[in-house]
Coordinates of C-alpha atoms in Angstrom, one line a residue:
M1 CA -22.6 -156.1 91.8
A2 CA -25.2 -153.8 90.4
E3 CA -24.3 -150.3 89.5
G4 CA -26.3 -147.2 89.0
S5 CA -25.7 -144.7 86.2
N6 CA -22.6 -142.9 87.6
G7 CA -22.8 -139.3 86.8
N8 CA -26.0 -139.5 84.7
I9 CA -28.7 -137.8 86.8
N10 CA -32.3 -138.8 86.3
S11 CA -34.0 -136.1 84.3
E12 CA -36.9 -135.7 86.8
I13 CA -34.6 -135.4 89.7
Y14 CA -32.3 -133.1 87.8
K15 CA -35.2 -130.5 87.7
K16 CA -35.1 -130.5 91.6
I17 CA -31.4 -129.6 91.8
P18 CA -31.2 -126.0 93.1
N19 CA -29.2 -123.2 91.7
I20 CA -26.2 -122.7 93.9
K21 CA -27.0 -119.3 95.3
F22 CA -25.2 -119.3 98.6
T23 CA -21.4 -119.5 98.3
K24 CA -20.2 -116.7 100.6
L25 CA -19.5 -116.5 104.3
F26 CA -22.6 -115.8 106.4
I27 CA -21.6 -113.2 109.1
N28 CA -24.0 -111.0 111.1
G29 CA -27.0 -111.9 108.9
D30 CA -25.3 -111.2 105.5
F31 CA -23.5 -113.2 102.9
V32 CA -20.1 -111.7 102.4
D33 CA -16.8 -112.4 100.6
S34 CA -13.9 -113.5 102.6
V35 CA -11.5 -110.7 103.7
S36 CA -8.8 -112.2 101.4
G37 CA -11.2 -112.6 98.5
K38 CA -10.0 -116.2 98.1
T39 CA -12.2 -119.1 97.1
F40 CA -12.0 -122.9 96.9
D41 CA -13.8 -125.4 94.8
T42 CA -16.4 -127.8 96.1
I43 CA -16.5 -131.0 94.1
N44 CA -19.3 -133.4 93.2
P45 CA -17.8 -136.7 94.2
G46 CA -20.1 -138.6 91.8
T47 CA -18.8 -136.8 88.7
E48 CA -15.5 -135.2 89.9
E49 CA -16.8 -131.9 88.6
V50 CA -16.7 -128.5 90.3
I51 CA -20.1 -127.5 91.7
A52 CA -19.2 -124.0 92.9
K53 CA -16.5 -121.8 94.2
I54 CA -16.9 -121.1 97.9
A55 CA -15.5 -118.2 99.9
E56 CA -12.4 -119.3 101.8
G57 CA -12.5 -117.9 105.3
D58 CA -9.5 -117.5 107.5
K59 CA -8.5 -116.0 110.9
E60 CA -9.7 -112.5 109.9
D61 CA -13.1 -113.8 108.9
V62 CA -13.4 -115.8 112.1
D63 CA -12.6 -112.7 114.0
L64 CA -15.5 -110.8 112.3
A65 CA -17.9 -113.7 112.9
V66 CA -16.9 -113.9 116.6
K67 CA -17.3 -110.1 116.9
A68 CA -20.9 -110.4 115.5
A69 CA -21.7 -113.4 117.7
R70 CA -20.3 -111.6 120.8
E71 CA -22.3 -108.5 120.1
A72 CA -25.5 -110.6 119.6
F73 CA -24.8 -112.4 122.9
D74 CA -23.7 -109.5 125.1
H75 CA -26.3 -107.0 123.8
G76 CA -28.7 -108.8 121.5
S77 CA -32.2 -110.2 122.1
W78 CA -31.6 -113.9 121.7
P79 CA -30.2 -114.7 125.2
R80 CA -32.7 -112.3 126.8
M81 CA -35.7 -113.7 125.0
P82 CA -38.1 -116.0 126.9
G83 CA -37.4 -119.6 126.1
C84 CA -40.9 -120.0 124.6
E85 CA -40.2 -117.2 122.1
R86 CA -36.8 -118.8 121.1
G87 CA -38.8 -122.1 120.7
K88 CA -41.3 -120.4 118.3
I89 CA -38.5 -119.1 116.0
M90 CA -36.8 -122.5 116.1
N91 CA -40.1 -124.2 115.1
K92 CA -40.4 -121.7 112.2
F93 CA -36.8 -122.7 111.2
A94 CA -37.9 -126.4 111.2
D95 CA -41.0 -125.5 109.1
L96 CA -38.7 -123.9 106.5
I97 CA -36.4 -127.0 106.4
D98 CA -39.5 -129.1 105.8
E99 CA -40.7 -126.8 103.0
N100 CA -37.2 -126.9 101.4
L101 CA -36.5 -130.6 102.0
E102 CA -35.8 -131.5 98.4
E103 CA -33.5 -128.6 97.9
L104 CA -31.4 -129.5 101.0
A105 CA -31.4 -133.1 100.0
A106 CA -30.2 -132.3 96.5
L107 CA -27.4 -130.1 97.9
E108 CA -26.2 -132.9 100.1
T109 CA -26.3 -135.4 97.3
L110 CA -24.3 -133.1 95.0
D111 CA -21.8 -132.1 97.6
A112 CA -21.3 -135.2 99.7
G113 CA -22.4 -138.1 97.5
K114 CA -25.3 -139.0 99.8
V115 CA -28.2 -141.0 98.4
F116 CA -31.0 -138.6 97.5
S117 CA -33.9 -140.9 98.4
F118 CA -32.5 -141.6 101.9
E119 CA -32.0 -137.8 102.3
T120 CA -35.6 -137.0 101.5
D121 CA -37.0 -140.0 103.5
V122 CA -34.8 -140.0 106.6
D123 CA -31.9 -137.5 106.9
I124 CA -33.5 -134.1 106.3
P125 CA -36.8 -135.0 108.1
D126 CA -34.6 -136.0 111.1
V127 CA -33.0 -132.5 110.9
S128 CA -36.3 -130.7 111.4
K129 CA -37.3 -133.2 114.2
E130 CA -34.0 -132.3 116.0
L131 CA -34.8 -128.6 115.9
R132 CA -38.4 -129.2 117.2
Y133 CA -37.1 -131.3 120.0
F134 CA -34.8 -128.5 121.3
A135 CA -37.4 -125.9 120.5
G136 CA -39.5 -127.7 123.1
A137 CA -36.6 -127.7 125.5
A138 CA -35.9 -124.0 125.3
D139 CA -38.4 -123.0 128.0
K140 CA -37.6 -125.9 130.3
I141 CA -34.1 -125.0 131.4
H142 CA -34.3 -124.8 135.1
G143 CA -31.9 -124.5 138.1
R144 CA -32.4 -126.1 141.5
T145 CA -33.3 -124.9 145.0
L146 CA -30.5 -126.0 147.3
K147 CA -31.0 -127.3 150.9
L148 CA -28.0 -125.8 152.7
S149 CA -26.6 -126.8 156.1
R150 CA -26.6 -123.3 157.7
Q151 CA -28.8 -120.3 157.8
L152 CA -28.4 -119.7 154.1
Q153 CA -30.6 -119.9 151.1
G154 CA -29.2 -121.2 147.8
Y155 CA -30.3 -121.9 144.3
T156 CA -28.6 -122.5 140.9
L157 CA -29.1 -120.7 137.6
L158 CA -28.4 -122.4 134.3
E159 CA -27.0 -119.7 132.0
P160 CA -26.0 -119.8 128.4
I161 CA -22.3 -120.3 128.1
G162 CA -21.8 -117.5 125.6
V163 CA -20.3 -117.7 122.1
V164 CA -19.7 -121.2 120.9
G165 CA -17.6 -122.5 118.1
L166 CA -19.2 -125.5 116.2
I167 CA -16.9 -127.4 113.9
I168 CA -18.8 -130.0 111.9
P169 CA -17.8 -132.9 109.7
W170 CA -18.7 -133.7 106.1
N171 CA -20.6 -137.0 106.4
F172 CA -23.9 -135.5 107.6
P173 CA -23.6 -131.8 106.8
S174 CA -27.2 -130.7 107.6
G175 CA -27.6 -133.2 110.4
M176 CA -24.4 -132.2 112.2
F177 CA -25.2 -128.5 111.7
I178 CA -28.5 -128.8 113.5
L179 CA -27.2 -131.4 115.9
K180 CA -25.0 -128.7 117.4
C181 CA -26.9 -125.5 116.6
A182 CA -30.3 -126.7 118.0
P183 CA -29.2 -127.2 121.6
A184 CA -27.0 -124.1 121.5
L185 CA -30.0 -122.0 120.2
A186 CA -32.3 -123.4 122.9
A187 CA -29.8 -122.5 125.6
G188 CA -29.6 -118.9 124.3
C189 CA -26.0 -119.1 122.9
T190 CA -24.7 -117.4 119.8
M191 CA -22.4 -119.3 117.5
V192 CA -19.8 -119.5 114.7
V193 CA -20.1 -122.6 112.6
K194 CA -17.2 -124.0 110.6
P195 CA -18.5 -126.6 108.1
A196 CA -16.3 -129.1 106.5
E197 CA -14.6 -127.9 103.4
Q198 CA -15.6 -131.0 101.5
A199 CA -19.4 -130.3 101.9
P200 CA -20.2 -126.6 102.8
L201 CA -23.3 -126.0 100.7
S202 CA -26.0 -127.1 103.0
A203 CA -24.6 -125.2 106.0
L204 CA -24.8 -121.9 103.9
Y205 CA -28.4 -122.8 102.8
L206 CA -29.4 -123.5 106.4
A207 CA -28.0 -120.1 107.5
H208 CA -30.3 -118.5 104.8
L209 CA -33.3 -120.4 106.2
A210 CA -32.4 -119.4 109.8
K211 CA -32.5 -115.8 108.8
L212 CA -35.9 -116.2 107.1
A213 CA -37.1 -117.9 110.3
G214 CA -36.3 -114.8 112.3
I215 CA -33.2 -115.8 114.1
P216 CA -31.5 -112.4 114.8
N217 CA -28.4 -111.3 113.1
G218 CA -25.2 -112.5 114.7
V219 CA -26.7 -115.5 116.4
I220 CA -25.7 -117.9 113.7
N221 CA -22.5 -117.2 111.6
V222 CA -21.0 -119.6 109.1
V223 CA -17.3 -119.4 108.1
T224 CA -16.4 -121.8 105.3
G225 CA -12.8 -122.7 104.8
F226 CA -10.2 -125.2 105.8
G227 CA -9.6 -126.9 109.1
H228 CA -6.0 -125.8 109.5
T229 CA -6.9 -122.1 109.1
A230 CA -10.5 -121.3 109.8
G231 CA -11.1 -124.3 112.1
S232 CA -7.9 -123.6 114.0
A233 CA -8.9 -120.0 114.4
V234 CA -12.2 -121.1 116.0
A235 CA -10.5 -123.5 118.4
S236 CA -8.0 -121.0 119.5
H237 CA -10.1 -117.8 119.6
M238 CA -9.9 -115.9 122.9
D239 CA -13.5 -114.7 122.7
I240 CA -15.2 -118.1 122.1
N241 CA -16.4 -119.7 125.3
S242 CA -16.8 -123.3 124.2
V243 CA -16.1 -125.4 121.1
S244 CA -17.9 -128.5 120.0
F245 CA -16.3 -130.7 117.4
T246 CA -17.2 -133.9 115.5
G247 CA -14.5 -135.6 113.5
S248 CA -11.3 -137.5 113.8
T249 CA -9.5 -138.3 117.0
E250 CA -6.3 -136.7 115.6
V251 CA -8.0 -133.4 115.0
G252 CA -9.8 -133.6 118.3
R253 CA -6.3 -133.6 120.0
L254 CA -5.4 -130.5 118.1
I255 CA -8.6 -128.8 119.2
M256 CA -8.0 -129.6 122.9
H257 CA -4.4 -128.2 122.6
A258 CA -5.8 -125.0 121.0
A259 CA -8.4 -124.6 123.7
A260 CA -5.9 -125.1 126.4
N261 CA -3.3 -122.8 124.9
S262 CA -5.9 -120.0 124.4
N263 CA -8.6 -119.2 127.0
L264 CA -9.2 -122.7 128.4
K265 CA -12.6 -122.8 126.7
T266 CA -14.7 -125.9 127.4
V267 CA -14.5 -128.6 124.7
S268 CA -16.9 -131.3 123.6
L269 CA -15.6 -134.0 121.2
E270 CA -17.4 -136.7 119.3
L271 CA -14.5 -138.6 117.6
G272 CA -13.7 -141.8 115.8
G273 CA -15.0 -145.2 116.3
K274 CA -14.4 -148.9 115.6
S275 CA -17.8 -150.2 116.7
P276 CA -18.3 -153.9 117.1
L277 CA -21.5 -155.8 116.2
L278 CA -21.9 -159.0 118.2
I279 CA -24.1 -161.6 116.6
F280 CA -24.9 -164.6 118.8
N281 CA -26.0 -168.2 117.8
D282 CA -29.7 -167.7 118.5
A283 CA -30.0 -164.8 116.0
N284 CA -32.1 -165.0 112.9
V285 CA -29.4 -165.3 110.3
D286 CA -31.2 -163.5 107.5
E287 CA -32.1 -160.5 109.8
A288 CA -28.6 -160.5 111.3
A289 CA -27.1 -160.3 107.8
D290 CA -29.3 -157.3 106.9
L291 CA -28.4 -155.6 110.1
A292 CA -24.6 -156.2 109.6
L293 CA -24.7 -154.8 106.0
F294 CA -26.8 -151.8 107.0
G295 CA -24.5 -151.1 109.9
S296 CA -21.4 -151.3 107.7
L297 CA -22.5 -149.9 104.4
A298 CA -25.1 -147.2 105.3
N299 CA -23.9 -143.8 104.0
K300 CA -21.0 -145.7 102.2
G301 CA -19.5 -146.5 105.6
E302 CA -18.9 -142.8 106.3
I303 CA -20.5 -143.0 109.8
C304 CA -18.4 -142.8 112.9
V305 CA -20.5 -145.6 114.5
C306 CA -20.5 -148.0 111.6
T307 CA -20.1 -151.7 112.3
S308 CA -16.7 -152.1 110.8
R309 CA -16.0 -155.1 113.2
V310 CA -18.6 -157.9 113.0
F311 CA -18.2 -160.7 115.5
V312 CA -20.2 -163.8 114.7
Q313 CA -20.6 -166.8 117.0
E314 CA -19.2 -170.0 115.5
G315 CA -22.6 -171.9 115.5
I316 CA -24.0 -169.6 112.7
Y317 CA -20.8 -168.2 111.2
D318 CA -20.7 -170.2 108.0
E319 CA -24.4 -169.7 107.3
L320 CA -24.1 -166.0 107.9
V321 CA -21.1 -165.6 105.6
I322 CA -23.1 -167.1 102.8
K323 CA -26.0 -164.7 103.4
L324 CA -23.7 -161.7 103.7
V325 CA -22.0 -162.4 100.4
E326 CA -25.3 -163.0 98.6
K327 CA -26.7 -159.7 99.9
A328 CA -23.6 -157.7 99.3
K329 CA -23.5 -158.8 95.6
T330 CA -27.0 -157.2 95.1
W331 CA -26.1 -153.9 96.8
V332 CA -26.6 -151.1 94.3
V333 CA -23.7 -148.7 94.0
G334 CA -24.0 -145.7 91.6
D335 CA -25.5 -142.4 90.9
P336 CA -26.9 -141.2 94.2
F337 CA -29.8 -139.5 92.5
D338 CA -31.0 -142.8 91.0
P339 CA -33.9 -144.1 93.2
K340 CA -32.5 -147.7 93.0
T341 CA -29.1 -146.7 94.4
Q342 CA -28.2 -147.8 97.9
Q343 CA -24.6 -146.4 98.0
G344 CA -23.1 -143.3 96.4
P345 CA -19.5 -142.2 96.1
Q346 CA -17.1 -141.5 98.9
V347 CA -17.0 -137.8 99.8
D348 CA -13.7 -137.0 97.9
K349 CA -10.6 -138.3 96.3
K350 CA -8.6 -138.3 99.5
Q351 CA -11.2 -140.4 101.3
Y352 CA -11.6 -142.7 98.3
E353 CA -7.8 -143.4 98.2
R354 CA -7.7 -143.9 102.0
V355 CA -10.4 -146.6 101.8
L356 CA -8.7 -148.4 98.9
S357 CA -5.4 -148.3 100.8
Y358 CA -7.0 -150.1 103.8
I359 CA -8.4 -152.7 101.5
D360 CA -4.9 -153.3 100.2
H361 CA -3.6 -153.5 103.8
G362 CA -6.3 -156.2 104.5
K363 CA -5.1 -158.3 101.6
R364 CA -1.4 -157.9 102.5
E365 CA -2.0 -158.8 106.1
G366 CA -3.7 -162.1 105.2
A367 CA -7.4 -161.4 105.5
S368 CA -9.6 -163.2 103.0
L369 CA -11.5 -161.0 100.6
L370 CA -15.0 -162.5 100.3
V371 CA -16.6 -159.8 98.1
G372 CA -15.8 -156.4 96.6
G373 CA -12.6 -154.6 97.2
R374 CA -12.4 -152.6 93.9
P375 CA -13.2 -149.2 92.6
C376 CA -16.6 -149.1 91.0
G377 CA -17.5 -147.2 87.7
D378 CA -15.4 -145.1 85.3
K379 CA -15.9 -141.8 87.0
G380 CA -16.5 -140.7 90.6
Y381 CA -15.3 -142.0 93.9
Y382 CA -17.2 -145.2 94.1
I383 CA -16.0 -148.4 95.9
E384 CA -17.6 -151.8 95.9
P385 CA -19.0 -153.0 99.3
T386 CA -16.1 -155.0 100.7
I387 CA -16.2 -157.9 103.2
F388 CA -13.1 -159.6 104.7
E389 CA -13.0 -162.8 106.8
N390 CA -10.2 -164.5 108.6
V391 CA -9.5 -161.1 110.2
T392 CA -7.4 -161.0 113.3
D393 CA -7.6 -158.4 116.0
D394 CA -4.1 -157.0 115.3
M395 CA -4.7 -156.2 111.6
L396 CA -5.1 -152.6 110.6
I397 CA -8.6 -153.2 109.2
A398 CA -9.6 -154.4 112.6
K399 CA -7.9 -151.5 114.5
D400 CA -8.2 -148.3 112.5
E401 CA -11.2 -146.3 111.6
I402 CA -11.6 -146.8 107.8
F403 CA -14.7 -144.7 107.2
G404 CA -15.7 -146.6 104.1
P405 CA -17.8 -149.6 103.0
V406 CA -15.4 -152.2 104.5
M407 CA -16.5 -154.9 106.9
A408 CA -14.1 -157.1 109.0
L409 CA -15.7 -160.4 109.8
M410 CA -14.5 -162.4 112.8
K411 CA -15.6 -165.6 114.5
F412 CA -15.9 -166.1 118.3
K413 CA -16.8 -169.0 120.7
T414 CA -17.8 -167.6 124.1
I415 CA -19.4 -164.5 125.5
E416 CA -16.3 -163.9 127.7
E417 CA -14.1 -164.0 124.6
V418 CA -16.2 -161.6 122.5
I419 CA -16.6 -159.1 125.3
T420 CA -12.8 -158.9 125.7
R421 CA -12.2 -158.6 121.9
A422 CA -15.0 -156.0 121.5
N423 CA -13.4 -153.9 124.2
A424 CA -9.8 -154.3 122.8
T425 CA -9.8 -151.0 121.0
T426 CA -8.9 -147.4 121.9
Y427 CA -12.4 -146.3 120.7
G428 CA -15.7 -146.6 122.5
L429 CA -18.4 -144.9 120.5
A430 CA -21.1 -147.5 119.8
A431 CA -21.8 -151.2 119.7
G432 CA -24.6 -153.6 118.5
I433 CA -25.9 -156.9 119.9
V434 CA -28.0 -159.3 118.0
T435 CA -29.6 -162.0 120.2
N436 CA -33.0 -163.0 121.6
D437 CA -31.5 -164.0 124.9
L438 CA -32.3 -161.4 127.6
N439 CA -29.5 -162.7 129.8
I440 CA -26.9 -162.2 127.0
T441 CA -28.4 -158.8 126.3
N442 CA -28.1 -157.6 129.9
R443 CA -24.6 -159.0 130.5
V444 CA -23.1 -157.8 127.2
S445 CA -24.7 -154.4 127.1
R446 CA -23.3 -153.7 130.6
S447 CA -19.8 -155.0 129.7
I448 CA -19.1 -153.2 126.4
K449 CA -17.4 -149.9 126.9
A450 CA -19.2 -147.6 124.5
G451 CA -21.5 -144.6 124.7
V452 CA -24.5 -146.3 123.0
I453 CA -25.5 -149.9 122.7
W454 CA -28.1 -150.9 120.1
I455 CA -29.8 -154.3 120.6
N456 CA -31.4 -156.0 117.5
C457 CA -31.2 -152.7 115.7
Y458 CA -28.5 -150.3 114.5
H459 CA -28.0 -146.7 113.5
S460 CA -31.1 -146.1 115.6
F461 CA -30.5 -142.5 116.4
D462 CA -33.3 -140.4 118.0
S463 CA -33.5 -136.8 119.2
G464 CA -34.2 -137.9 122.7
C465 CA -31.4 -140.4 123.0
P466 CA -27.9 -139.1 124.0
V467 CA -24.9 -140.2 121.9
G468 CA -21.3 -139.7 122.8
G469 CA -18.1 -141.6 123.3
Y470 CA -16.0 -143.5 125.8
K471 CA -12.2 -143.6 125.7
M472 CA -10.7 -142.0 122.5
S473 CA -14.1 -141.6 121.0
G474 CA -14.4 -138.3 122.9
F475 CA -16.6 -136.8 125.6
G476 CA -19.8 -134.8 125.8
K477 CA -23.2 -135.8 124.4
D478 CA -25.2 -135.0 121.3
H479 CA -29.0 -135.5 121.2
G480 CA -31.2 -135.6 124.3
V481 CA -31.4 -133.1 127.1
E482 CA -27.8 -134.1 127.9
A483 CA -26.7 -132.1 124.8
L484 CA -27.9 -128.9 126.5
E485 CA -25.2 -129.3 129.2
K486 CA -22.5 -128.3 126.7
Y487 CA -24.1 -124.9 126.1
L488 CA -25.0 -124.1 129.7
Q489 CA -23.0 -123.2 132.8
T490 CA -24.2 -123.4 136.4
K491 CA -24.1 -120.5 138.7
A492 CA -24.9 -120.8 142.4
V493 CA -26.5 -118.0 144.3
V494 CA -26.4 -117.9 148.1
T495 CA -28.0 -115.4 150.5
P496 CA -28.3 -115.4 154.3
I497 CA -31.7 -116.0 156.0
Y498 CA -32.6 -114.8 159.4
D499 CA -34.9 -116.3 162.1
S500 CA -36.3 -118.8 159.7
P501 CA -38.5 -121.5 161.4
W502 CA -36.8 -124.1 159.3
L503 CA -33.7 -124.7 157.1

């Protein structure tokens, strides 16, 4: 398959790469060293070279960040500001993201191996759209007037929940930062953000832009560091009111334990997935192949909703296999700054080795390797797009979340069969259906146990559409007005009424 120039950055693009200015913790409006003075390296996964040394936050740093957030919530202007004023500042934040789009995109490409052209065309523009969506929601947070059964008057208030801990993953660093910060800001909360240690640069840059936009000191704090130290301190902190986490199911369990063992803070989890794509006999084969590849290979498969299980009805199976192999062989893997590249490197060596180990499992368990399956290039964490067929439901590559460019291809006969097999997983994050039959669409979309179902499209996220999991994929929603619920609490107020002509 075609490869880009691994590690050799296009000279014109190179001019757009920013100087790495923000490498310290962001607490109470200032960039500061960690209490310990320790740092860790953030690595370019395309070249395996150190980009910068980042301040390594720990429990003491989280304590300082929470103290700043608590002061900003209890005594600061942000929760007391009219929603329309919060919205204005959030829109200014979005303007600054748009103005610095290429710088943010370059940081994500350097730090997480994301394709630069996709970052500038899709990912970073979506970040500012998300902010604007919740900026518009900030003055539309309303309670209800209650109809009570006695001589009482009641109403509800929706109040910001307080200080929130936001623990974000490495696959969409800017997107996940804003996905959680935007509704929290709209609600009037203050926050401590713990970005993934694999890709911390964009979170620090966004904190800088937030300050320029006029978000008051202490409202957004960013503590870089490791999950078992800084992340654990956030999850267990007695003065954090709620924690929202996106990442693996295993870490989600630890966060729930930490929340329960500390102050019983509320928890929202968006966890792993093993999302099925169901392609029926009436589908256009060429379009279905494109959709399956995009669903599986976008962002090098490092997406929790990726279509790692592709079920194809037997009538078009053989034709679709030919198309998939043809298209996969033309998929361009290489330097993520190259405009021709479709797939960059896995985020780090650990993830690279994990994906390769699952490819080995697939071979050992008897799946047939149709294409790919090998490292790609001499330097960097690149892996060829990989497709297996003759995959059975009990194989590891059909059960475990791989989080890499690996597709498990399976044949089915009937609708009843594929519904049962699609649901035979501990996960329930997303699913896709490819068909032109409305009856199949209605039946299958109501039968699949997943938080979002995409029909004849995939990865079709939108600010207004809630996304969240069933089963071990977690609970709580991101995107949409439903996301605000995580950062609000309902208070009922009741007073007596006397001699009213009506109740």
